[in-house]
Every structure is written in C-alpha cells, then in structure tokens.
Amino acid sequence: MHPACLRIAGMCLGMQTQLQMNLMLSDDFVLYSVLNARETSAAQFF
C-alpha cells in the first residue's frame, strides 16, 4: 500500500475509534461506519 494511503487509513481509524467512544453504536455511528467503509474502499485505488 502507498505510504500516503497508510497515513490516511490511520487517521480514519483514529477518527472512527473516537467517534465510537462518543456515539456508542448509535444510529449516527452506524451511518458513519457505512460512509467510512466506502471511503476506505475508494482510497485503496489510489
């Protein structure tokens, strides 16, 4: 994987962990997880 993608993935994981602590699997977190998964899939093409 490209180093920049690794850095972006690390940032996304950090934000996801922080949001998970704040939202505790609320509907907003589920929606964010779906959107984040799409962004992660798109990032793999770069």
Backbone atoms as SQL, in Angstrom:
CREATE TABLE atoms (id INTEGER PRIMARY KEY, chain TEXT, resi INTEGER, resn TEXT, atom TEXT, x REAL, y REAL, z REAL);
INSERT INTO atoms VALUES
  (1, 'A', 1, 'MET', 'N', 0.852, -1.199, 0.000),
  (2, 'A', 1, 'MET', 'CA', 0.000, 0.000, 0.000),
  (3, 'A', 1, 'MET', 'C', 0.886, 1.247, 0.000),
  (4, 'A', 2, 'HIS', 'N', 0.416, 2.283, -0.633),
  (5, 'A', 2, 'HIS', 'CA', 1.177, 3.530, -0.691),
  (6, 'A', 2, 'HIS', 'C', 1.250, 4.167, 0.700),
  (7, 'A', 3, 'PRO', 'N', 2.396, 4.740, 1.086),
  (8, 'A', 3, 'PRO', 'CA', 2.539, 5.352, 2.419),
  (9, 'A', 3, 'PRO', 'C', 1.457, 6.379, 2.726),
  (10, 'A', 4, 'ALA', 'N', 1.073, 7.174, 1.728),
  (11, 'A', 4, 'ALA', 'CA', 0.039, 8.184, 1.955),
  (12, 'A', 4, 'ALA', 'C', -1.287, 7.515, 2.311),
  (13, 'A', 5, 'CYS', 'N', -1.579, 6.391, 1.652),
  (14, 'A', 5, 'CYS', 'CA', -2.818, 5.667, 1.951),
  (15, 'A', 5, 'CYS', 'C', -2.771, 5.112, 3.369),
  (16, 'A', 6, 'LEU', 'N', -1.590, 4.647, 3.779),
  (17, 'A', 6, 'LEU', 'CA', -1.451, 4.137, 5.144),
  (18, 'A', 6, 'LEU', 'C', -1.715, 5.247, 6.147),
  (19, 'A', 7, 'ARG', 'N', -1.194, 6.434, 5.859),
  (20, 'A', 7, 'ARG', 'CA', -1.389, 7.563, 6.774),
  (21, 'A', 7, 'ARG', 'C', -2.867, 7.919, 6.853),
  (22, 'A', 8, 'ILE', 'N', -3.525, 7.963, 5.679),
  (23, 'A', 8, 'ILE', 'CA', -4.954, 8.288, 5.645),
  (24, 'A', 8, 'ILE', 'C', -5.754, 7.220, 6.388),
  (25, 'A', 9, 'ALA', 'N', -5.394, 5.955, 6.184),
  (26, 'A', 9, 'ALA', 'CA', -6.100, 4.866, 6.862),
  (27, 'A', 9, 'ALA', 'C', -5.945, 4.994, 8.374),
  (28, 'A', 10, 'GLY', 'N', -4.747, 5.366, 8.819),
  (29, 'A', 10, 'GLY', 'CA', -4.519, 5.546, 10.248),
  (30, 'A', 10, 'GLY', 'C', -5.367, 6.673, 10.811),
  (31, 'A', 11, 'MET', 'N', -5.480, 7.770, 10.069),
  (32, 'A', 11, 'MET', 'CA', -6.306, 8.884, 10.506),
  (33, 'A', 11, 'MET', 'C', -7.764, 8.463, 10.583),
  (34, 'A', 12, 'CYS', 'N', -8.228, 7.710, 9.578),
  (35, 'A', 12, 'CYS', 'CA', -9.622, 7.257, 9.562),
  (36, 'A', 12, 'CYS', 'C', -9.894, 6.342, 10.748),
  (37, 'A', 13, 'LEU', 'N', -8.950, 5.453, 11.038),
  (38, 'A', 13, 'LEU', 'CA', -9.129, 4.547, 12.175),
  (39, 'A', 13, 'LEU', 'C', -9.180, 5.334, 13.477),
  (40, 'A', 14, 'GLY', 'N', -8.333, 6.348, 13.590),
  (41, 'A', 14, 'GLY', 'CA', -8.330, 7.166, 14.792),
  (42, 'A', 14, 'GLY', 'C', -9.649, 7.896, 14.981),
  (43, 'A', 15, 'MET', 'N', -10.168, 8.470, 13.896),
  (44, 'A', 15, 'MET', 'CA', -11.449, 9.173, 13.972),
  (45, 'A', 15, 'MET', 'C', -12.570, 8.197, 14.286),
  (46, 'A', 16, 'GLN', 'N', -12.506, 7.010, 13.694),
  (47, 'A', 16, 'GLN', 'CA', -13.560, 6.023, 13.914),
  (48, 'A', 16, 'GLN', 'C', -13.578, 5.590, 15.377),
  (49, 'A', 17, 'THR', 'N', -12.393, 5.373, 15.947),
  (50, 'A', 17, 'THR', 'CA', -12.321, 4.974, 17.357),
  (51, 'A', 17, 'THR', 'C', -12.877, 6.071, 18.245),
  (52, 'A', 18, 'GLN', 'N', -12.530, 7.322, 17.931),
  (53, 'A', 18, 'GLN', 'CA', -13.004, 8.444, 18.732),
  (54, 'A', 18, 'GLN', 'C', -14.516, 8.573, 18.636),
  (55, 'A', 19, 'LEU', 'N', -15.055, 8.425, 17.419),
  (56, 'A', 19, 'LEU', 'CA', -16.499, 8.522, 17.244),
  (57, 'A', 19, 'LEU', 'C', -17.205, 7.369, 17.936),
  (58, 'A', 20, 'GLN', 'N', -16.603, 6.190, 17.885),
  (59, 'A', 20, 'GLN', 'CA', -17.233, 5.033, 18.525),
  (60, 'A', 20, 'GLN', 'C', -17.359, 5.274, 20.024),
  (61, 'A', 21, 'MET', 'N', -16.339, 5.861, 20.634),
  (62, 'A', 21, 'MET', 'CA', -16.388, 6.157, 22.062),
  (63, 'A', 21, 'MET', 'C', -17.471, 7.185, 22.356),
  (64, 'A', 22, 'ASN', 'N', -17.640, 8.160, 21.450),
  (65, 'A', 22, 'ASN', 'CA', -18.606, 9.229, 21.680),
  (66, 'A', 22, 'ASN', 'C', -20.040, 8.786, 21.419),
  (67, 'A', 23, 'LEU', 'N', -20.237, 7.998, 20.353),
  (68, 'A', 23, 'LEU', 'CA', -21.595, 7.673, 19.920),
  (69, 'A', 23, 'LEU', 'C', -22.092, 6.335, 20.451),
  (70, 'A', 24, 'MET', 'N', -21.161, 5.426, 20.796),
  (71, 'A', 24, 'MET', 'CA', -21.538, 4.132, 21.362),
  (72, 'A', 24, 'MET', 'C', -22.587, 3.407, 20.520),
  (73, 'A', 25, 'LEU', 'N', -22.239, 3.194, 19.238),
  (74, 'A', 25, 'LEU', 'CA', -23.082, 2.407, 18.332),
  (75, 'A', 25, 'LEU', 'C', -24.468, 3.009, 18.134),
  (76, 'A', 26, 'SER', 'N', -24.548, 4.327, 18.172),
  (77, 'A', 26, 'SER', 'CA', -25.829, 4.967, 17.871),
  (78, 'A', 26, 'SER', 'C', -26.070, 4.908, 16.364),
  (79, 'A', 27, 'ASP', 'N', -27.247, 5.345, 15.932),
  (80, 'A', 27, 'ASP', 'CA', -27.568, 5.327, 14.505),
  (81, 'A', 27, 'ASP', 'C', -26.560, 6.163, 13.722),
  (82, 'A', 28, 'ASP', 'N', -26.108, 7.273, 14.303),
  (83, 'A', 28, 'ASP', 'CA', -25.146, 8.131, 13.619),
  (84, 'A', 28, 'ASP', 'C', -23.840, 7.384, 13.377),
  (85, 'A', 29, 'PHE', 'N', -23.423, 6.573, 14.338),
  (86, 'A', 29, 'PHE', 'CA', -22.168, 5.834, 14.185),
  (87, 'A', 29, 'PHE', 'C', -22.308, 4.765, 13.115),
  (88, 'A', 30, 'VAL', 'N', -23.470, 4.114, 13.064),
  (89, 'A', 30, 'VAL', 'CA', -23.693, 3.096, 12.033),
  (90, 'A', 30, 'VAL', 'C', -23.623, 3.750, 10.661),
  (91, 'A', 31, 'LEU', 'N', -24.255, 4.907, 10.515),
  (92, 'A', 31, 'LEU', 'CA', -24.226, 5.626, 9.241),
  (93, 'A', 31, 'LEU', 'C', -22.792, 6.020, 8.899),
  (94, 'A', 32, 'TYR', 'N', -22.050, 6.520, 9.895),
  (95, 'A', 32, 'TYR', 'CA', -20.665, 6.913, 9.648),
  (96, 'A', 32, 'TYR', 'C', -19.826, 5.710, 9.226),
  (97, 'A', 33, 'SER', 'N', -20.076, 4.562, 9.839),
  (98, 'A', 33, 'SER', 'CA', -19.307, 3.361, 9.505),
  (99, 'A', 33, 'SER', 'C', -19.496, 2.994, 8.044),
  (100, 'A', 34, 'VAL', 'N', -20.733, 3.098, 7.565),
  (101, 'A', 34, 'VAL', 'CA', -21.013, 2.773, 6.165),
  (102, 'A', 34, 'VAL', 'C', -20.279, 3.746, 5.257),
  (103, 'A', 35, 'LEU', 'N', -20.352, 5.036, 5.565),
  (104, 'A', 35, 'LEU', 'CA', -19.683, 6.045, 4.741),
  (105, 'A', 35, 'LEU', 'C', -18.171, 5.853, 4.800),
  (106, 'A', 36, 'ASN', 'N', -17.647, 5.563, 5.976),
  (107, 'A', 36, 'ASN', 'CA', -16.206, 5.385, 6.135),
  (108, 'A', 36, 'ASN', 'C', -15.732, 4.165, 5.357),
  (109, 'A', 37, 'ALA', 'N', -16.527, 3.110, 5.346),
  (110, 'A', 37, 'ALA', 'CA', -16.153, 1.904, 4.605),
  (111, 'A', 37, 'ALA', 'C', -16.069, 2.217, 3.117),
  (112, 'A', 38, 'ARG', 'N', -16.981, 3.047, 2.621),
  (113, 'A', 38, 'ARG', 'CA', -16.950, 3.425, 1.206),
  (114, 'A', 38, 'ARG', 'C', -15.692, 4.224, 0.906),
  (115, 'A', 39, 'GLU', 'N', -15.349, 5.163, 1.787),
  (116, 'A', 39, 'GLU', 'CA', -14.159, 5.990, 1.574),
  (117, 'A', 39, 'GLU', 'C', -12.902, 5.127, 1.616),
  (118, 'A', 40, 'THR', 'N', -12.872, 4.157, 2.514),
  (119, 'A', 40, 'THR', 'CA', -11.712, 3.272, 2.620),
  (120, 'A', 40, 'THR', 'C', -11.557, 2.467, 1.341),
  (121, 'A', 41, 'SER', 'N', -12.667, 1.987, 0.802),
  (122, 'A', 41, 'SER', 'CA', -12.610, 1.214, -0.440),
  (123, 'A', 41, 'SER', 'C', -12.094, 2.087, -1.582),
  (124, 'A', 42, 'ALA', 'N', -12.544, 3.329, -1.615),
  (125, 'A', 42, 'ALA', 'CA', -12.113, 4.242, -2.672),
  (126, 'A', 42, 'ALA', 'C', -10.625, 4.566, -2.516),
  (127, 'A', 43, 'ALA', 'N', -10.156, 4.705, -1.280),
  (128, 'A', 43, 'ALA', 'CA', -8.758, 5.068, -1.034),
  (129, 'A', 43, 'ALA', 'C', -7.809, 3.974, -1.508),
  (130, 'A', 44, 'GLN', 'N', -8.267, 2.731, -1.536),
  (131, 'A', 44, 'GLN', 'CA', -7.391, 1.633, -1.929),
  (132, 'A', 44, 'GLN', 'C', -7.024, 1.702, -3.405),
  (133, 'A', 45, 'PHE', 'N', -7.778, 2.463, -4.195),
  (134, 'A', 45, 'PHE', 'CA', -7.492, 2.548, -5.626),
  (135, 'A', 45, 'PHE', 'C', -6.372, 3.528, -5.931),
  (136, 'A', 46, 'PHE', 'N', -6.042, 4.397, -4.977),
  (137, 'A', 46, 'PHE', 'CA', -5.011, 5.399, -5.226),
  (138, 'A', 46, 'PHE', 'C', -3.620, 4.794, -5.093);
